[in-house]
GROMACS .gro file of C-alpha atoms in nm:
model
  173
    1ALA     CA    1  -0.259   2.080   0.587
    2LEU     CA    2  -0.018   2.000   0.342
    3THR     CA    3   0.167   1.717   0.574
    4SER     CA    4  -0.139   1.511   0.642
    5THR     CA    5  -0.269   1.520   0.284
    6ALA     CA    6  -0.119   1.190   0.208
    7ALA     CA    7  -0.264   1.049   0.526
    8ILE     CA    8  -0.618   1.134   0.475
    9ALA     CA    9  -0.604   1.038   0.112
   10ALA     CA   10  -0.452   0.701   0.197
   11GLY     CA   11  -0.776   0.642   0.429
   12VAL     CA   12  -0.998   0.736   0.164
   13GLY     CA   13  -0.819   0.534  -0.095
   14GLY     CA   14  -0.806   0.225   0.120
   15LEU     CA   15  -1.186   0.241   0.132
   16LEU     CA   16  -1.240   0.293  -0.220
   17LEU     CA   17  -0.958   0.075  -0.375
   18GLY     CA   18  -1.081  -0.201  -0.138
   19TRP     CA   19  -1.433  -0.164  -0.245
   20MET     CA   20  -1.337  -0.143  -0.625
   21SER     CA   21  -1.130  -0.454  -0.596
   22ASP     CA   22  -1.402  -0.627  -0.427
   23ARG     CA   23  -1.663  -0.530  -0.690
   24LEU     CA   24  -1.430  -0.614  -0.970
   25GLY     CA   25  -1.321  -0.918  -0.803
   26LYS     CA   26  -0.974  -0.871  -0.934
   27ARG     CA   27  -0.774  -0.770  -0.620
   28SER     CA   28  -0.402  -0.827  -0.799
   29ARG     CA   29  -0.507  -0.649  -1.114
   30VAL     CA   30  -0.613  -0.330  -0.882
   31THR     CA   31  -0.310  -0.373  -0.670
   32GLN     CA   32  -0.094  -0.392  -0.985
   33ILE     CA   33  -0.222  -0.089  -1.136
   34THR     CA   34  -0.198   0.109  -0.811
   35ILE     CA   35   0.162   0.034  -0.741
   36TRP     CA   36   0.270   0.140  -1.097
   37LEU     CA   37   0.078   0.451  -1.064
   38LEU     CA   38   0.211   0.520  -0.726
   39THR     CA   39   0.564   0.462  -0.873
   40LEU     CA   40   0.484   0.728  -1.135
   41THR     CA   41   0.363   0.963  -0.888
   42MET     CA   42   0.668   0.936  -0.678
   43ALA     CA   43   0.865   0.991  -0.988
   44LEU     CA   44   0.664   1.312  -1.064
   45VAL     CA   45   0.737   1.455  -0.725
   46LEU     CA   46   1.089   1.379  -0.749
   47PHE     CA   47   1.157   1.472  -1.125
   48LEU     CA   48   0.915   1.752  -1.209
   49PRO     CA   49   1.057   2.087  -1.179
   50ARG     CA   50   0.966   2.334  -0.886
   51LEU     CA   51   0.582   2.289  -0.826
   52PRO     CA   52   0.314   2.546  -0.692
   53THR     CA   53   0.180   2.456  -0.363
   54ALA     CA   54  -0.125   2.355  -0.519
   55GLY     CA   55   0.062   2.123  -0.748
   56VAL     CA   56   0.235   1.953  -0.460
   57PHE     CA   57  -0.084   1.908  -0.276
   58VAL     CA   58  -0.242   1.728  -0.556
   59LEU     CA   59   0.059   1.504  -0.603
   60LEU     CA   60   0.054   1.424  -0.245
   61PHE     CA   61  -0.335   1.333  -0.247
   62VAL     CA   62  -0.289   1.121  -0.539
   63PHE     CA   63   0.029   0.945  -0.376
   64GLY     CA   64  -0.163   0.893  -0.052
   65PHE     CA   65  -0.476   0.782  -0.203
   66LEU     CA   66  -0.275   0.492  -0.429
   67LEU     CA   67  -0.074   0.411  -0.096
   68GLY     CA   68  -0.402   0.323   0.035
   69SER     CA   69  -0.411   0.020  -0.184
   70ASN     CA   70  -0.156  -0.133   0.052
   71ILE     CA   71  -0.484  -0.286   0.261
   72LEU     CA   72  -0.529  -0.503  -0.040
   73GLY     CA   73  -0.239  -0.719   0.064
   74PHE     CA   74  -0.454  -0.865   0.345
   75ALA     CA   75  -0.703  -0.973   0.129
   76GLN     CA   76  -0.445  -1.125  -0.112
   77ILE     CA   77  -0.292  -1.318   0.164
   78GLY     CA   78  -0.626  -1.442   0.257
   79GLN     CA   79  -0.675  -1.589  -0.092
   80HIS     CA   80  -0.351  -1.794  -0.078
   81ILE     CA   81  -0.301  -1.888   0.288
   82PRO     CA   82  -0.442  -2.144   0.478
   83ASP     CA   83  -0.717  -2.006   0.756
   84ASN     CA   84  -0.488  -2.164   1.048
   85ALA     CA   85  -0.187  -1.949   0.893
   86GLN     CA   86  -0.337  -1.613   0.794
   87ALA     CA   87  -0.251  -1.408   1.108
   88THR     CA   88   0.107  -1.521   1.112
   89ALA     CA   89   0.118  -1.428   0.731
   90PHE     CA   90  -0.050  -1.085   0.810
   91GLY     CA   91   0.199  -1.039   1.072
   92LEU     CA   92   0.503  -1.113   0.835
   93MET     CA   93   0.345  -0.886   0.560
   94THR     CA   94   0.303  -0.584   0.832
   95SER     CA   95   0.672  -0.657   0.964
   96PHE     CA   96   0.811  -0.652   0.625
   97GLY     CA   97   0.627  -0.302   0.572
   98PHE     CA   98   0.730  -0.147   0.889
   99LEU     CA   99   1.106  -0.275   0.871
  100THR     CA  100   1.149  -0.145   0.522
  101GLY     CA  101   0.987   0.181   0.623
  102ALA     CA  102   1.234   0.238   0.940
  103GLY     CA  103   1.523   0.121   0.695
  104LEU     CA  104   1.407   0.403   0.455
  105ASP     CA  105   1.359   0.658   0.728
  106TYR     CA  106   1.720   0.580   0.846
  107VAL     CA  107   1.873   0.595   0.485
  108ILE     CA  108   1.679   0.874   0.374
  109GLY     CA  109   1.773   1.057   0.692
  110VAL     CA  110   2.166   0.979   0.630
  111LEU     CA  111   2.130   1.117   0.270
  112VAL     CA  112   1.963   1.434   0.386
  113GLY     CA  113   2.216   1.478   0.656
  114GLU     CA  114   2.311   1.860   0.664
  115ALA     CA  115   2.073   1.991   0.405
  116PRO     CA  116   2.102   2.349   0.286
  117PRO     CA  117   1.862   2.604   0.410
  118ALA     CA  118   1.519   2.541   0.323
  119GLY     CA  119   1.352   2.699   0.025
  120THR     CA  120   1.675   2.714  -0.200
  121ASP     CA  121   1.715   2.517  -0.512
  122ILE     CA  122   1.983   2.348  -0.395
  123ALA     CA  123   1.784   2.236  -0.084
  124ILE     CA  124   1.514   2.128  -0.307
  125SER     CA  125   1.755   1.905  -0.513
  126HIS     CA  126   1.922   1.767  -0.172
  127TYR     CA  127   1.593   1.632  -0.061
  128ARG     CA  128   1.493   1.493  -0.418
  129GLY     CA  129   1.814   1.330  -0.428
  130ALA     CA  130   1.752   1.170  -0.070
  131LEU     CA  131   1.414   1.023  -0.167
  132ILE     CA  132   1.547   0.819  -0.460
  133PRO     CA  133   1.583   0.520  -0.239
  134LEU     CA  134   1.181   0.541  -0.172
  135LEU     CA  135   1.150   0.539  -0.575
  136VAL     CA  136   1.391   0.227  -0.592
  137VAL     CA  137   1.171   0.041  -0.341
  138LEU     CA  138   0.844   0.130  -0.537
  139VAL     CA  139   1.016   0.015  -0.840
  140VAL     CA  140   1.120  -0.331  -0.704
  141GLY     CA  141   0.769  -0.347  -0.542
  142SER     CA  142   0.623  -0.278  -0.901
  143LEU     CA  143   0.808  -0.554  -1.063
  144CYS     CA  144   0.718  -0.805  -0.795
  145ALA     CA  145   0.335  -0.713  -0.829
  146ILE     CA  146   0.377  -0.863  -1.180
  147ALA     CA  147   0.379  -1.211  -1.013
  148LEU     CA  148   0.055  -1.132  -0.807
  149LYS     CA  149  -0.245  -1.386  -0.902
  150ASP     CA  150  -0.603  -1.409  -0.771
  151ARG     CA  151  -0.754  -1.725  -0.674
  152ALA     CA  152  -1.098  -1.811  -0.724
  153LYS     CA  153  -1.163  -1.947  -0.339
  154PRO     CA  154  -0.914  -1.936  -0.071
  155PRO     CA  155  -0.773  -2.264   0.064
  156SER     CA  156  -0.924  -2.371   0.400
  157ALA     CA  157  -0.705  -2.560   0.645
  158ALA     CA  158  -1.045  -2.718   0.838
  159THR     CA  159  -1.353  -2.889   0.675
  160VAL     CA  160  -1.549  -2.777   0.991
  161ASP     CA  161  -1.653  -2.448   1.070
  162PRO     CA  162  -1.454  -2.303   1.372
  163LEU     CA  163  -1.743  -2.083   1.494
  164PRO     CA  164  -2.066  -2.297   1.419
  165ILE     CA  165  -2.392  -2.143   1.488
  166HIS     CA  166  -2.650  -2.377   1.646
  167THR     CA  167  -2.999  -2.353   1.513
  168GLU     CA  168  -3.163  -2.594   1.741
  169ASN     CA  169  -3.399  -2.507   2.013
  170LYS     CA  170  -3.243  -2.429   2.352
  171GLU     CA  171  -3.519  -2.653   2.509
  172SER     CA  172  -3.400  -2.964   2.337
  173ILE     CA  173  -3.069  -2.937   2.480
   0.00000   0.00000   0.00000
């Protein structure tokens, strides 16, 4: 149950944070706040002294919930990229996310290497040290998020509706 906590929370967080950003009309502000809180949560996971299982559960849930805000990136791209380039921009954003994740998996795996036996204070310290690159990536993302801005209306590449709905009577055709 503990390992799926962040994934379940991300599903809930994506829905609620997406709804909140739509409701407030401030996608960039919601993204900025959530990534800073996400970074703080990861720092707590890494630097708080040994936590009971319930504490780890809560931090993983908060981390996952906030991670759900990554879905807002698609809405933000939609605000700034013309319709005829959005799929490419979505693909670029998704590729960057997957490649960064794969790179972090590799780096963290190398840093963990031959870990001491699980459950010891040395092992916990070892894993915390190995997760520092993830915290660094979150800090970089937090700094980049400062530049996010919302647009009132997304640009459009076409002046004609690409999927027009015909309301005329079929008999007149």
